[in-house]
mmCIF file of N, CA, C and O in Angstrom:
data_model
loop_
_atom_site.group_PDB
_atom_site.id
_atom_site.type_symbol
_atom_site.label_atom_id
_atom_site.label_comp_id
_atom_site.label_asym_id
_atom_site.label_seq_id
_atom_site.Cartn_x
_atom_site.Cartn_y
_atom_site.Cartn_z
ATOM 1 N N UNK D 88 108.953 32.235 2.682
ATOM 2 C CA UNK D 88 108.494 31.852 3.999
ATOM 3 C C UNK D 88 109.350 32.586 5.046
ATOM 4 O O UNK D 88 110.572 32.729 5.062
ATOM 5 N N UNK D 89 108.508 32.977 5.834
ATOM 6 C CA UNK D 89 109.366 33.771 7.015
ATOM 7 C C UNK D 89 108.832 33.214 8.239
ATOM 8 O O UNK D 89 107.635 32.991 8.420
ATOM 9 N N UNK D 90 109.790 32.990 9.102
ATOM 10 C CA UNK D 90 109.514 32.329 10.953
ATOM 11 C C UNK D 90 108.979 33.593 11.590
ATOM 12 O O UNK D 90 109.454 34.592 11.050
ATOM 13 N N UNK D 91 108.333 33.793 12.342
ATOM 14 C CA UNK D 91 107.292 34.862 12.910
ATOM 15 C C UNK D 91 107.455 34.301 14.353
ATOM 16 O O UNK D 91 107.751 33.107 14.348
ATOM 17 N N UNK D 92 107.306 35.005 15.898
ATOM 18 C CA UNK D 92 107.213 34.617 16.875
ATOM 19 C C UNK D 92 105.399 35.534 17.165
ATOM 20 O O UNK D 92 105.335 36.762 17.223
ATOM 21 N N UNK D 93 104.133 34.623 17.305
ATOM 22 C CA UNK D 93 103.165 35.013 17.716
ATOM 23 C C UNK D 93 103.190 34.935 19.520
ATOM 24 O O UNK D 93 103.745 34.218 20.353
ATOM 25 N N UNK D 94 102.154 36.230 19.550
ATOM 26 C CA UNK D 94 101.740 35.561 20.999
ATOM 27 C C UNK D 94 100.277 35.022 20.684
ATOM 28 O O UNK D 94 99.667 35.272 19.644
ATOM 29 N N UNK D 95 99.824 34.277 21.695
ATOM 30 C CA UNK D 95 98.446 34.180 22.102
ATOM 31 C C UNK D 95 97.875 33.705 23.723
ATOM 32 O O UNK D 95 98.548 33.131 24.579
ATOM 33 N N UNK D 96 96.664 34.070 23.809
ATOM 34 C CA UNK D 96 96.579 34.317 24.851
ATOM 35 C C UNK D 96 94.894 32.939 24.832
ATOM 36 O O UNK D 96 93.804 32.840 24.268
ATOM 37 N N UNK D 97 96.038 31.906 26.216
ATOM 38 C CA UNK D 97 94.285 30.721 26.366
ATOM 39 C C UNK D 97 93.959 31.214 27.575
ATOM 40 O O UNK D 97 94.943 31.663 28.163
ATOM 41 N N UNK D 98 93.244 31.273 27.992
ATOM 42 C CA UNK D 98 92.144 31.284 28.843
ATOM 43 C C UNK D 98 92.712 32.751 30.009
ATOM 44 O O UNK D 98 92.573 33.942 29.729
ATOM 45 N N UNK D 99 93.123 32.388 30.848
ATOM 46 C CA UNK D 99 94.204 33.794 31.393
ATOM 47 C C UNK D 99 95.541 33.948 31.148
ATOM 48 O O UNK D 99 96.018 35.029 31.495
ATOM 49 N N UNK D 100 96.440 32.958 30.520
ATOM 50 C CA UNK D 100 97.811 33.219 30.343
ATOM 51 C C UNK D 100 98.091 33.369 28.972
ATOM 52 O O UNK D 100 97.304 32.999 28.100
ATOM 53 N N UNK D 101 99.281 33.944 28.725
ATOM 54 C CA UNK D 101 99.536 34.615 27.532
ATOM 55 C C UNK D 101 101.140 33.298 26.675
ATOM 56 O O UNK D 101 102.103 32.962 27.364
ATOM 57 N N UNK D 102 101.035 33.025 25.782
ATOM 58 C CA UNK D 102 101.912 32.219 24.961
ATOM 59 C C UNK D 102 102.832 32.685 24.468
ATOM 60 O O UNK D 102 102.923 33.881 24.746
ATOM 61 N N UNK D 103 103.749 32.253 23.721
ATOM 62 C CA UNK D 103 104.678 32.613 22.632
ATOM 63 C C UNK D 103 105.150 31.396 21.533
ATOM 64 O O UNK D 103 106.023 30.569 21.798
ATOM 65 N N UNK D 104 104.352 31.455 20.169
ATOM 66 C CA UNK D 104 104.467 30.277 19.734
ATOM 67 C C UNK D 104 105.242 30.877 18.691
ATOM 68 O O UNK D 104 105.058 32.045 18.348
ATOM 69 N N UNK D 105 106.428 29.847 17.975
ATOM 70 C CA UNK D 105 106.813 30.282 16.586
ATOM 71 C C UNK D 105 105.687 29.706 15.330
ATOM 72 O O UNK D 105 104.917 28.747 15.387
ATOM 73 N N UNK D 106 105.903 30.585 14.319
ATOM 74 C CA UNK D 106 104.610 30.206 13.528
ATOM 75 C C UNK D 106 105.626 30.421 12.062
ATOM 76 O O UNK D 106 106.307 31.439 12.180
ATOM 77 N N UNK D 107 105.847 29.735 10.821
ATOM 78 C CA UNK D 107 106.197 30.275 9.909
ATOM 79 C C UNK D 107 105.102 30.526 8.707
ATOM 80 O O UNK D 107 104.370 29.593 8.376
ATOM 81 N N UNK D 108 105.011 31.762 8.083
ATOM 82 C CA UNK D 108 103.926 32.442 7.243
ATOM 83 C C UNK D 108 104.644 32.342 5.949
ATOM 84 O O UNK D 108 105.816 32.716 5.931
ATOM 85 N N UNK D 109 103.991 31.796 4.644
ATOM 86 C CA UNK D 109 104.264 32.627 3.735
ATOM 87 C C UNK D 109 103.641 34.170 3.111
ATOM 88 O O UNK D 109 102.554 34.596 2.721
ATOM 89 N N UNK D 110 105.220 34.762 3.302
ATOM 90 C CA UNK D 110 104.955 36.144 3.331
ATOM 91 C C UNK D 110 104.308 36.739 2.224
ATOM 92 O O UNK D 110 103.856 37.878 2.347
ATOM 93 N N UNK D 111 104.192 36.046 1.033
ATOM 94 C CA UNK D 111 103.184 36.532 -0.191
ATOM 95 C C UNK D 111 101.780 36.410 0.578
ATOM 96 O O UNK D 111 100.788 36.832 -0.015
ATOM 97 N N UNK D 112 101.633 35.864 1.855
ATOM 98 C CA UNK D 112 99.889 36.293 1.771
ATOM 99 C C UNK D 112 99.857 37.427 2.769
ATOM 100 O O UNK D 112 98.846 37.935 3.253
ATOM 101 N N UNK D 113 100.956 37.706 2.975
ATOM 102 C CA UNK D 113 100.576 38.747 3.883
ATOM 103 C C UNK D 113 99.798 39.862 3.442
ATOM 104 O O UNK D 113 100.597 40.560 2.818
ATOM 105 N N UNK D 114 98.584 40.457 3.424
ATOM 106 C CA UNK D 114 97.827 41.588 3.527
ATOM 107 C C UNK D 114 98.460 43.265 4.131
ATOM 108 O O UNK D 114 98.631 44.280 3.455
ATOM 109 N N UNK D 115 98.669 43.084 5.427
ATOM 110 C CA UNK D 115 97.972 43.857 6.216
ATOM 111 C C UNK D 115 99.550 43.903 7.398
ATOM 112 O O UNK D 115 99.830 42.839 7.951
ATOM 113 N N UNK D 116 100.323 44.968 7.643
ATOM 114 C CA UNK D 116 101.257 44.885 8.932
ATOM 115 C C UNK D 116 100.893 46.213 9.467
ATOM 116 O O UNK D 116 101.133 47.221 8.803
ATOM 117 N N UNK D 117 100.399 46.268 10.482
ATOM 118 C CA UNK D 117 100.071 47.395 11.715
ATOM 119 C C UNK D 117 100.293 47.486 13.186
ATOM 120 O O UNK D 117 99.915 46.670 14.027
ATOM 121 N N UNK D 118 100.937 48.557 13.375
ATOM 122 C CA UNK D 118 101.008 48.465 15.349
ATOM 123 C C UNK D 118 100.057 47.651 16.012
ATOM 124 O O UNK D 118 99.048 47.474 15.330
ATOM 125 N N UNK D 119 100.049 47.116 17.086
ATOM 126 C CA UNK D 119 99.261 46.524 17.428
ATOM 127 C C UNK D 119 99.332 47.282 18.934
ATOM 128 O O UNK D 119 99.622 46.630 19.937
ATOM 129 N N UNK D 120 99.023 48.791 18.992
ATOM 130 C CA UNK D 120 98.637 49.291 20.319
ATOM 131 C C UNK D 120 98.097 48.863 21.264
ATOM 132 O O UNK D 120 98.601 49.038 22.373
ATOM 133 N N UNK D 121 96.708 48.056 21.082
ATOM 134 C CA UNK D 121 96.339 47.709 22.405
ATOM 135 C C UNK D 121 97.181 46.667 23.036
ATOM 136 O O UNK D 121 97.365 46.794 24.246
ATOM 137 N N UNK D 122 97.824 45.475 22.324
ATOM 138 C CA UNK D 122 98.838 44.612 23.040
ATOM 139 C C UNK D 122 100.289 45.351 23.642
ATOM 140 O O UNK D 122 100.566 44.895 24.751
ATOM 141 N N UNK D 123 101.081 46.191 23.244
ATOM 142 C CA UNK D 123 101.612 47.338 23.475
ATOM 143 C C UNK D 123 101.309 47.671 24.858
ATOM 144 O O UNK D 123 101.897 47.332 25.885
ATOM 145 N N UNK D 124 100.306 48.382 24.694
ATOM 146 C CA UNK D 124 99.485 48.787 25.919
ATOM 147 C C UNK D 124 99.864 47.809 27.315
ATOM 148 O O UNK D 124 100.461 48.238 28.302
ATOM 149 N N UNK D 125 99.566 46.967 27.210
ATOM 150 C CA UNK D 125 98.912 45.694 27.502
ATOM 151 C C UNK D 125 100.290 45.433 28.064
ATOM 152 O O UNK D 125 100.449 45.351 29.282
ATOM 153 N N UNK D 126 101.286 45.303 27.217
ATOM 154 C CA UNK D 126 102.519 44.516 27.616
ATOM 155 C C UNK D 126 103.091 45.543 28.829
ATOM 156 O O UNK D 126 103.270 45.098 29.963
ATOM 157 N N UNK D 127 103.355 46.914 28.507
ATOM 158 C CA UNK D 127 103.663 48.084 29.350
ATOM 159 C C UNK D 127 103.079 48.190 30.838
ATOM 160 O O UNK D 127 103.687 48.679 31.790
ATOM 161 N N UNK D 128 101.629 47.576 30.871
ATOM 162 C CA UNK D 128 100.601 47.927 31.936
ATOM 163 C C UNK D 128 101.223 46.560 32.727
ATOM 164 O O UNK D 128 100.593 46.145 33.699
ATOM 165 N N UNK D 129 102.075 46.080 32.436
ATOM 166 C CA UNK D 129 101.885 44.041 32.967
ATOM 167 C C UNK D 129 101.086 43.176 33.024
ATOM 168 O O UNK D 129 101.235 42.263 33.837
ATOM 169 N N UNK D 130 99.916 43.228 32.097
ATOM 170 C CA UNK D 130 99.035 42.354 31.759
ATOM 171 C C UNK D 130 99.216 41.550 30.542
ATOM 172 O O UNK D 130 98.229 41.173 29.912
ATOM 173 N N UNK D 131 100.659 41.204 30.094
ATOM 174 C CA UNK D 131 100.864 40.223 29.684
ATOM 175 C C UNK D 131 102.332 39.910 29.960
ATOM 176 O O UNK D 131 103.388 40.445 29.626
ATOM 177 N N UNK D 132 102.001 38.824 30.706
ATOM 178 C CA UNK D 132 103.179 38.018 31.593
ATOM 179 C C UNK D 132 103.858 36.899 30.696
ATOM 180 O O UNK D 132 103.644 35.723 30.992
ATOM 181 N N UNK D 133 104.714 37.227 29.551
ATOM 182 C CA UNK D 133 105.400 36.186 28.783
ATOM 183 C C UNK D 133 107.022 36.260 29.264
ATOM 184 O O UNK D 133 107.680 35.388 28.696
ATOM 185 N N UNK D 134 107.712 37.001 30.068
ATOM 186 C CA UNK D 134 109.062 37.528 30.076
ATOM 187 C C UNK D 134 109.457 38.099 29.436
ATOM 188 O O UNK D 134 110.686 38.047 29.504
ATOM 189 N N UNK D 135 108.859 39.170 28.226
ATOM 190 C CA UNK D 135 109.382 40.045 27.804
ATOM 191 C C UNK D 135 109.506 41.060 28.360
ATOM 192 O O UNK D 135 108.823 41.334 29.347
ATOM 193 N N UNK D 136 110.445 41.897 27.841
ATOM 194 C CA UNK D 136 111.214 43.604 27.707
ATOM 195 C C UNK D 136 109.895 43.959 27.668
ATOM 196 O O UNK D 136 108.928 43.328 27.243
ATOM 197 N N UNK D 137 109.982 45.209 28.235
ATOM 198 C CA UNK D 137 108.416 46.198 28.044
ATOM 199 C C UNK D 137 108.925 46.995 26.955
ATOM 200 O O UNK D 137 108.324 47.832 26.281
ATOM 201 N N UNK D 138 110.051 46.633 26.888
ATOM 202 C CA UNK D 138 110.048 47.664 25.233
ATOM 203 C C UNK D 138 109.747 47.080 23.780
ATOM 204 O O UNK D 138 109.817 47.778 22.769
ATOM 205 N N UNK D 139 109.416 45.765 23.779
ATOM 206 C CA UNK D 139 108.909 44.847 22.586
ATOM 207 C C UNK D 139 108.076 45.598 21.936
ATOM 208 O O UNK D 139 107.466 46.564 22.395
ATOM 209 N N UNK D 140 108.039 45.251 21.050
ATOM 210 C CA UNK D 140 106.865 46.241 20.590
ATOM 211 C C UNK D 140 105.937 44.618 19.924
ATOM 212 O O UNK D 140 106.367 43.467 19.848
ATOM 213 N N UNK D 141 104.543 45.200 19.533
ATOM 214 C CA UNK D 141 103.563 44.304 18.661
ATOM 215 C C UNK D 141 103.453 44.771 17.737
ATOM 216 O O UNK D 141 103.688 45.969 17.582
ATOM 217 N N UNK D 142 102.843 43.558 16.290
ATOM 218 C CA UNK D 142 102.085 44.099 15.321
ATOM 219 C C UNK D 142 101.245 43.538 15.077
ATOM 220 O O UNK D 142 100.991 42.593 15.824
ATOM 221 N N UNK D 143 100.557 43.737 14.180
ATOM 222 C CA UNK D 143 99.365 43.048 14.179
ATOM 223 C C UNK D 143 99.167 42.731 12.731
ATOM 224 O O UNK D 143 99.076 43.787 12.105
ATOM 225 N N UNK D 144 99.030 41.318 11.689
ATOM 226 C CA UNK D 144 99.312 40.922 10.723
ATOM 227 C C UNK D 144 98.164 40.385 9.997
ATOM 228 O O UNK D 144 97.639 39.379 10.477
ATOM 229 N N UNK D 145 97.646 40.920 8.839
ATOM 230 C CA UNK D 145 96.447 40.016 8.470
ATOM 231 C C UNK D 145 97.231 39.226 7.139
ATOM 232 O O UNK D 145 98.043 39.764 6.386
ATOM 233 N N UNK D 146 96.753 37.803 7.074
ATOM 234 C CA UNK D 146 96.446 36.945 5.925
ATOM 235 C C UNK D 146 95.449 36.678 5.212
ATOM 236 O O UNK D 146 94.337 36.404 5.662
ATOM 237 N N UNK D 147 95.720 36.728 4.153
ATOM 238 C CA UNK D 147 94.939 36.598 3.021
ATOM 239 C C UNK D 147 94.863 34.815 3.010
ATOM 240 O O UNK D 147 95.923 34.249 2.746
ATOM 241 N N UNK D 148 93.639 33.950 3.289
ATOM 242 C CA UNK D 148 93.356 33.012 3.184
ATOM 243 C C UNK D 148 92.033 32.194 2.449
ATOM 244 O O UNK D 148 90.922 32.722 2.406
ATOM 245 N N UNK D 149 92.239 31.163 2.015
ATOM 246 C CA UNK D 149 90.944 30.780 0.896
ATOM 247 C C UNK D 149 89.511 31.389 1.996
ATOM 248 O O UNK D 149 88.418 31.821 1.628
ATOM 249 N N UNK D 150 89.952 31.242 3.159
ATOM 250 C CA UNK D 150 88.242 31.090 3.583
ATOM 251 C C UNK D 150 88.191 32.547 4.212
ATOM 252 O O UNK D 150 87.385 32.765 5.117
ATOM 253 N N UNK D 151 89.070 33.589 3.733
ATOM 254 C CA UNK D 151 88.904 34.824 4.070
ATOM 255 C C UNK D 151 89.961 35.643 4.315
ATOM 256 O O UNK D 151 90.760 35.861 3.405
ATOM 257 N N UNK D 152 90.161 36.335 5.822
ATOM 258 C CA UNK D 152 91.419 36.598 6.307
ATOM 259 C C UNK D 152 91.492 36.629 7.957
ATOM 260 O O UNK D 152 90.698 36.880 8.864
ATOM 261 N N UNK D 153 93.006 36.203 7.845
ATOM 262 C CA UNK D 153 93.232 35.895 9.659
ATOM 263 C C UNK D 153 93.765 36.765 10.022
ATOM 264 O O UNK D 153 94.271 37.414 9.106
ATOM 265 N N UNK D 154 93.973 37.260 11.273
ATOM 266 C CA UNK D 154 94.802 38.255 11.973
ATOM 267 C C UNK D 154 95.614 37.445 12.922
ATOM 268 O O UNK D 154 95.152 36.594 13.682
ATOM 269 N N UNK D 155 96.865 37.784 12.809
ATOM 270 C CA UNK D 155 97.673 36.953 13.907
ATOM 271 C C UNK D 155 98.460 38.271 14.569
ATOM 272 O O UNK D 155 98.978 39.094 13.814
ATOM 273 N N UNK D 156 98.528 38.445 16.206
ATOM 274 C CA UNK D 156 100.103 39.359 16.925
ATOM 275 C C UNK D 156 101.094 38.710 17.078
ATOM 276 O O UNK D 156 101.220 37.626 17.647
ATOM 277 N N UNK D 157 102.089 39.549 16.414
ATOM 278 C CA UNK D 157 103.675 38.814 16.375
ATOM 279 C C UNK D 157 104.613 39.966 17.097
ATOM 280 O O UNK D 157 104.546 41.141 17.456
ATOM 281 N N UNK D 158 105.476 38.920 17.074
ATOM 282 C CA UNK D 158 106.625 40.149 18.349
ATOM 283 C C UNK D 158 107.494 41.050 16.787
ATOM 284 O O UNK D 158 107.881 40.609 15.705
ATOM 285 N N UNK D 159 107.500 42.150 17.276
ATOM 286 C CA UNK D 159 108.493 43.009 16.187
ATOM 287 C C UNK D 159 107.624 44.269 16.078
ATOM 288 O O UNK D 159 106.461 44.408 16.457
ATOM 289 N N UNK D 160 108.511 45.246 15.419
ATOM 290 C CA UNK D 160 107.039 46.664 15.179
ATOM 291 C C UNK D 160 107.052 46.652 13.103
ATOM 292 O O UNK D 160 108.007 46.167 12.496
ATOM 293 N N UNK D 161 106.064 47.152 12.514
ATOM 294 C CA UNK D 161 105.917 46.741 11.331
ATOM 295 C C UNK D 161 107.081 47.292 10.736
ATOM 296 O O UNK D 161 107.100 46.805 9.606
ATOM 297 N N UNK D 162 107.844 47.874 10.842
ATOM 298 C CA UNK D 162 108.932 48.387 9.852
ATOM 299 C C UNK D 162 110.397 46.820 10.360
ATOM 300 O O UNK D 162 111.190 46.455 9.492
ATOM 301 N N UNK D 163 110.419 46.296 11.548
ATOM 302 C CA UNK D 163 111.123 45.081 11.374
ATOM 303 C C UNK D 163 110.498 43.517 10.249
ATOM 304 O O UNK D 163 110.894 42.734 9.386
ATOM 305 N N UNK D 164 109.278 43.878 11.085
ATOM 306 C CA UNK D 164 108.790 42.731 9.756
ATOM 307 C C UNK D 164 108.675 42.493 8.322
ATOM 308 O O UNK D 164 108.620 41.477 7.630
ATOM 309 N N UNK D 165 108.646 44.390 7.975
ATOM 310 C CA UNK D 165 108.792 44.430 6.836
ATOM 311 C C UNK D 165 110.215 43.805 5.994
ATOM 312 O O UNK D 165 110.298 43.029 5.041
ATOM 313 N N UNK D 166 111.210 44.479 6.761
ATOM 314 C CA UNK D 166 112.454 44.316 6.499
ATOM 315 C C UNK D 166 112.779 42.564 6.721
ATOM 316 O O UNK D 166 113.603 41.942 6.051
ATOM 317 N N UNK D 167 112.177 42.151 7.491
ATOM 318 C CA UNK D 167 112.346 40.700 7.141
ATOM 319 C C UNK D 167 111.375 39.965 5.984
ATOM 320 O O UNK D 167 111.427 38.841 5.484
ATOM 321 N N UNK D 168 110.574 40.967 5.806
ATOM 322 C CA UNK D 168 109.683 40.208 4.482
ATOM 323 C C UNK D 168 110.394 40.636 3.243
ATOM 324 O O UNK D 168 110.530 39.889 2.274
ATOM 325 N N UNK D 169 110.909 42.032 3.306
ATOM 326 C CA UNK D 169 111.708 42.162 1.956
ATOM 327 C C UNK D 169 113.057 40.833 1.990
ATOM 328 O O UNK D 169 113.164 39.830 1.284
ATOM 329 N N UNK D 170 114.012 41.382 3.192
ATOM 330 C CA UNK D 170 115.203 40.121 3.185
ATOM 331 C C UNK D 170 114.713 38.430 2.471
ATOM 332 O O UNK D 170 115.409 37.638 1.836
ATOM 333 N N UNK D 171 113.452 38.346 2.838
ATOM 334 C CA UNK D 171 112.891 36.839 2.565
ATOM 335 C C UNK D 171 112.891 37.054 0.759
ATOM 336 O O UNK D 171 113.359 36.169 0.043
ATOM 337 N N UNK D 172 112.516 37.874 0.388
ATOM 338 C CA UNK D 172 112.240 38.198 -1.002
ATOM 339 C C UNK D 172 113.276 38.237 -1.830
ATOM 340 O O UNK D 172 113.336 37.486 -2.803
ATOM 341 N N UNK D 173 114.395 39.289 -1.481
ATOM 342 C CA UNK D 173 116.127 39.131 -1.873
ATOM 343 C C UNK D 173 116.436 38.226 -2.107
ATOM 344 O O UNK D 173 116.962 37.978 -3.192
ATOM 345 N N UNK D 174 116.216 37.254 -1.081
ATOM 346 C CA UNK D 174 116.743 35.499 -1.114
ATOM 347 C C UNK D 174 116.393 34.545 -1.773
ATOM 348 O O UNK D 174 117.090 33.575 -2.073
ATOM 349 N N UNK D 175 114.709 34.846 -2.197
ATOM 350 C CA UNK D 175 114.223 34.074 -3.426
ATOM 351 C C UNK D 175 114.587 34.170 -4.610
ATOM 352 O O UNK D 175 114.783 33.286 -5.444
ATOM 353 N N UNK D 176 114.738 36.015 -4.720
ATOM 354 C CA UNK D 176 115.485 36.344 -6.248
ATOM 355 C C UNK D 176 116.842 35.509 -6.406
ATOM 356 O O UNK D 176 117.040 34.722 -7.332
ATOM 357 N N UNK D 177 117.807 35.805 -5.315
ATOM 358 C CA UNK D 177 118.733 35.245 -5.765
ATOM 359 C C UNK D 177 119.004 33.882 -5.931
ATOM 360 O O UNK D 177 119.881 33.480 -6.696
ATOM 361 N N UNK D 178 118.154 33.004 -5.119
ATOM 362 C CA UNK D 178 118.037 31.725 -5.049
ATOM 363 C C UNK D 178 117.932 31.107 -6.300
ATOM 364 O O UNK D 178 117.815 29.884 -6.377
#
């Protein structure tokens, strides 16, 4: 299990929720350019650094798959999905 910080966005304002995933369903870790974009242009007003980067994450779930944006670029998440993995072995 790994803690993840998502954004999401209700109606015009933009969130920051913590979410924890188990990282065996993870599918799918990719830039998430258009939020990127998005964050750089100031059309998403959370108080972040314009240098954050996004990714964009799919799960593998019984009723299909979800996509969630989380704060990090895919080579940090990775490295926290391997670290999560280390810790099970040794556990």
């Amino acid at each position: 299990m790994i803690e993840l910080v998502s954004i999401v966005k209700t109606g015009e304002t933009w969130y920051l929720n913590k979410v924890v995933v188990n990282s065996q369903y993870i599918t799918t870790v990719s830039e998430s350019q258009k939020h990127n974009t998005m964050l750089k242009e100031g059309k998403i007003h959370i108080g972040l650094n314009e240098h954050v980067t996004f990714s964009s994450i799919t799960l593998d779930t019984k009723s299909g798959f979800d996509e969630m944006i989380v704060v990090g670029s895919p080579e940090q998440l990775l490295e926290k999905i391997k670290g999560t993995n280390k810790q099970l072995l040794k556990g």
